[in-house]
PDB file of C-alpha atoms in Angstrom:
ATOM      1  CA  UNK A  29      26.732  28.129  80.822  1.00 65.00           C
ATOM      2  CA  UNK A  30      29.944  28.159  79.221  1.00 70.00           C
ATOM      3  CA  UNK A  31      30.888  31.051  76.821  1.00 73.00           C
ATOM      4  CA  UNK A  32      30.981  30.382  73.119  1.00 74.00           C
ATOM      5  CA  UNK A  33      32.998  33.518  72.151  1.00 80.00           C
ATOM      6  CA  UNK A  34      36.161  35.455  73.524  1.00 82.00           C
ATOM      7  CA  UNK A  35      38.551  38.193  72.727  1.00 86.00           C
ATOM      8  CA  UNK A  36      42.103  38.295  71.501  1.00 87.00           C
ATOM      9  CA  UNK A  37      44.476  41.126  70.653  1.00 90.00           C
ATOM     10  CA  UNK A  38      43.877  41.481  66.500  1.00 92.00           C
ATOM     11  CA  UNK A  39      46.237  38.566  64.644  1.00 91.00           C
ATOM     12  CA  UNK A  40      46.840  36.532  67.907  1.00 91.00           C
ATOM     13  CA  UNK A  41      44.379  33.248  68.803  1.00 88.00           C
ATOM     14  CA  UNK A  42      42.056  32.806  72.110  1.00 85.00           C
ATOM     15  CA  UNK A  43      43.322  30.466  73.985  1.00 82.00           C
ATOM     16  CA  UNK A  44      40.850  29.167  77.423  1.00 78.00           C
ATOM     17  CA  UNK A  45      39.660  26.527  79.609  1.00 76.00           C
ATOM     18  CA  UNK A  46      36.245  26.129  79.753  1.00 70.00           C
ATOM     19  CA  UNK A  47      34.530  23.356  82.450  1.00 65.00           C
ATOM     20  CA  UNK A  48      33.592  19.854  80.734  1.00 66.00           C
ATOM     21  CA  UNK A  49      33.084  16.985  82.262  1.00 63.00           C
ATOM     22  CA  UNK A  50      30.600  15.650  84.998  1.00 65.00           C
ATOM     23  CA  UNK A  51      28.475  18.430  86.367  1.00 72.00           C
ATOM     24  CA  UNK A  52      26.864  18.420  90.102  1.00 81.00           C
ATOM     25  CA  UNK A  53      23.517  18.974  91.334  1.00 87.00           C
ATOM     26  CA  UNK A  54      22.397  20.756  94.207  1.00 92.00           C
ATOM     27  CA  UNK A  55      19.087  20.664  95.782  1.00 94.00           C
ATOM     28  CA  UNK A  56      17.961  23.096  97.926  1.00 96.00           C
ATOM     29  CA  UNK A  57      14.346  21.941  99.820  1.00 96.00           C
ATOM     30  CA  UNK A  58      12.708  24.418 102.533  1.00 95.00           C
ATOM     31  CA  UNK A  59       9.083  25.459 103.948  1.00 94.00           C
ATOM     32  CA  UNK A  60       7.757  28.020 102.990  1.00 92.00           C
ATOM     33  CA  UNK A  61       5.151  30.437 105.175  1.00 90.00           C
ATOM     34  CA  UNK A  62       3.531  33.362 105.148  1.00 89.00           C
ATOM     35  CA  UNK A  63       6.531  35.203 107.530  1.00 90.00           C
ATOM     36  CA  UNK A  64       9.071  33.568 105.844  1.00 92.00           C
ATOM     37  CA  UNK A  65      11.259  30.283 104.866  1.00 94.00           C
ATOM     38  CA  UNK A  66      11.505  28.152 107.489  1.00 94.00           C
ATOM     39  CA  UNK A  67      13.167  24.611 107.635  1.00 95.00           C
ATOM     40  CA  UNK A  68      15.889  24.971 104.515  1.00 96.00           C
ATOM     41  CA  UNK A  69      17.949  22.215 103.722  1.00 96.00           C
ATOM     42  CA  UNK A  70      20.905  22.403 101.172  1.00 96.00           C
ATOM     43  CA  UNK A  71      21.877  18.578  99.579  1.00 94.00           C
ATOM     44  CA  UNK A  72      24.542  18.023  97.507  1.00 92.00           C
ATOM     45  CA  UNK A  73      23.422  15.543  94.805  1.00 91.00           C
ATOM     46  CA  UNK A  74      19.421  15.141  93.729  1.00 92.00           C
ATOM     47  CA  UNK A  75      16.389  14.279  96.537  1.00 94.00           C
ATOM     48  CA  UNK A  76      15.896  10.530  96.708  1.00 95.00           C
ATOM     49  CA  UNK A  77      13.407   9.412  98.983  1.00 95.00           C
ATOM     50  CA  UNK A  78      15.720   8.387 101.783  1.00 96.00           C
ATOM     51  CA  UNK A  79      17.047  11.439 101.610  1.00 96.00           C
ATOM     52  CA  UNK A  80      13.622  13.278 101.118  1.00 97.00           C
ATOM     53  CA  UNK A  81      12.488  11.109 104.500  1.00 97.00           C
ATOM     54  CA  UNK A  82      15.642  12.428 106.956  1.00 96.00           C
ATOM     55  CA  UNK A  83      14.615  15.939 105.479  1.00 97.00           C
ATOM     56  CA  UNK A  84      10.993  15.461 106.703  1.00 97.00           C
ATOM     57  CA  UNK A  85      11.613  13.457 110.340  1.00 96.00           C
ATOM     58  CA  UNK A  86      15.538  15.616 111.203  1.00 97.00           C
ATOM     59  CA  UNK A  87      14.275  19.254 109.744  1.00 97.00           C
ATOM     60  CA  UNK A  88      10.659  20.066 108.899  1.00 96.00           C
ATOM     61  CA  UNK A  89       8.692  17.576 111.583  1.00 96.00           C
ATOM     62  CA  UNK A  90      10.250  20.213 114.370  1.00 96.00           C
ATOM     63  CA  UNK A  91       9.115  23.362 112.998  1.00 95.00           C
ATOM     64  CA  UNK A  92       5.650  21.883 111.965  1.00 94.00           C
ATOM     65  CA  UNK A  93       2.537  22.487 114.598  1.00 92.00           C
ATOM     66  CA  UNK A  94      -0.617  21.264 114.687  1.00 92.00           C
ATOM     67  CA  UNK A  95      -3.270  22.659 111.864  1.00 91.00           C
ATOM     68  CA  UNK A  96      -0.481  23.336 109.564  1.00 93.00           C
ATOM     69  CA  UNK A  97      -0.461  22.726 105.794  1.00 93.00           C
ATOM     70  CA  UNK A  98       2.600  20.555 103.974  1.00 95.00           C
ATOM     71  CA  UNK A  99       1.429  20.639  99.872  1.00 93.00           C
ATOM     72  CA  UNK A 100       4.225  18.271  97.933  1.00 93.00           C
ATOM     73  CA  UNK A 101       4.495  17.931  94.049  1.00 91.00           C
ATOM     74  CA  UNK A 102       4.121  14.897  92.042  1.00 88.00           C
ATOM     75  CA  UNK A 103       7.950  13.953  92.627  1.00 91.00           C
ATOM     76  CA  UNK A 104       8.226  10.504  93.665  1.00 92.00           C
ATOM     77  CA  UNK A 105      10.599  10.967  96.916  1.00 93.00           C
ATOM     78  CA  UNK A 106       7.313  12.775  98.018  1.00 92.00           C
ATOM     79  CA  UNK A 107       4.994  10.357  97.597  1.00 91.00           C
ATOM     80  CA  UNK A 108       6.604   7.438 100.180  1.00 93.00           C
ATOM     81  CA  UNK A 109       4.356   6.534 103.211  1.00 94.00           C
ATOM     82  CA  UNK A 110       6.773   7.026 106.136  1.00 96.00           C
ATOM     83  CA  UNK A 111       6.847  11.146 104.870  1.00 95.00           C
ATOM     84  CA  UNK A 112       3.024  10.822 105.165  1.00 94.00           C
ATOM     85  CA  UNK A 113       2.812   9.039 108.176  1.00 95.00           C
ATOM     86  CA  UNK A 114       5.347  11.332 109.941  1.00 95.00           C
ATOM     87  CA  UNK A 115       3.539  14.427 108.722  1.00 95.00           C
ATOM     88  CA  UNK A 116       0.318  13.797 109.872  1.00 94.00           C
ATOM     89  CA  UNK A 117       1.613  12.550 113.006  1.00 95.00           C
ATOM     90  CA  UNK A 118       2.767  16.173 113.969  1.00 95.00           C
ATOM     91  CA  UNK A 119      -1.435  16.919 113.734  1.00 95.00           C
ATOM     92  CA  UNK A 120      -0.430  19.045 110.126  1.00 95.00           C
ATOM     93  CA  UNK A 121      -2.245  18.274 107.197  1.00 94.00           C
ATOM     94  CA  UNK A 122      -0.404  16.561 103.781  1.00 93.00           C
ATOM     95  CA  UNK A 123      -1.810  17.588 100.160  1.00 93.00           C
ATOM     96  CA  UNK A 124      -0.169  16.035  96.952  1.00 90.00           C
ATOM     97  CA  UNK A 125      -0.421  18.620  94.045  1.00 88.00           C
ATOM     98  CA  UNK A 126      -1.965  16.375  91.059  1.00 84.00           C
ATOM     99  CA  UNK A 127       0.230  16.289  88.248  1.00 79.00           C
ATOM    100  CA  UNK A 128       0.191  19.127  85.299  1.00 74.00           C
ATOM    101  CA  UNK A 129      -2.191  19.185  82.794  1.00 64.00           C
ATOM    102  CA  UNK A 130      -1.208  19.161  79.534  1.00 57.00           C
ATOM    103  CA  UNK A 131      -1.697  22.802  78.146  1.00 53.00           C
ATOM    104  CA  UNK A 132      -5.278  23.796  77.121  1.00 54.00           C
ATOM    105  CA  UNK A 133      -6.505  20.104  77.492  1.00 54.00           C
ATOM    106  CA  UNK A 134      -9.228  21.687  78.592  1.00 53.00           C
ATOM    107  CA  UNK A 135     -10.390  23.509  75.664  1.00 50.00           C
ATOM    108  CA  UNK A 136      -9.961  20.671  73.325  1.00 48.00           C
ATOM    109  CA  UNK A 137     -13.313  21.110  71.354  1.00 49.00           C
ATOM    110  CA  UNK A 138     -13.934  18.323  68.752  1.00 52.00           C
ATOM    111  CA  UNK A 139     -14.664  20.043  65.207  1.00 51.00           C
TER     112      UNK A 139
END
C-alpha cells in the first residue's frame, strides 16, 4: 500500500515517488500435512489451469501416496479432469470444497 502522508522540514514541500502503474501477482500453491508443507510452488502471475495441471503431475503427484487426502476449493483451475484423473491415479483421494454459503442463509426464517 502506498503511503498517503510524509514529512518535510516546516515551510519546505514533500517531494516522492510512489509505485503506479501495472502491479504483479504472485501465487504461491503447496500441500499442506499434519508434519508440515510439503510440495510448494511459487508462480509468478495467477494459477490457470495449465498451469494448475504441471503443478499437480511435476510437484504434488511425487510426494502424494496411496490413502492420502487432496481437498481443492471451488477455483476453476481445480476443477479440470486431467488434475482429477492424475490424482486419483496416485491411489489418493480428491474432495472439491462446495462453494461458500452466503452468510446465515441458514437462519433465514420467513416472518
Amino acid at each position: 500500500m502506498t503511503r498517503l502522508y510524509g514529512r518535510a522540514p516546516r515551510g519546505r514541500r514533500l517531494f516522492a515517488k510512489a509505485p503506479f502503474g501495472h502491479w504483479k501477482t504472485t501465487t504461491f500453491v503447496a500441500a499442506l500435512r499434519r508434519d508440515g508443507l510439503g510440495a510448494p510452488m511459487v508462480l509468478d502471475g495467477p494459477m490457470t489451469g495449465q498451469a494448475f495441471l504441471a503443478y499437480v503431475e511435476q510437484v504434488l503427484i511425487p510426494t502424494l501416496r496411496p490413502g492420502d487426502i487432496v481437498a481443492l476449493d471451488n477455483l476453476p483451475a481445480h476443477k479440470i479432469a486431467a488434475v482429477r484423473g492424475a490424482i486419483e491415479a496416485t491411489g489418493a483421494q480428491l474432495f472439491l470444497l462446495p462453494p461458500p454459503a452466503c452468510a446465515g442463509a441458514g437462519f433465514i426464517r420467513p416472518t
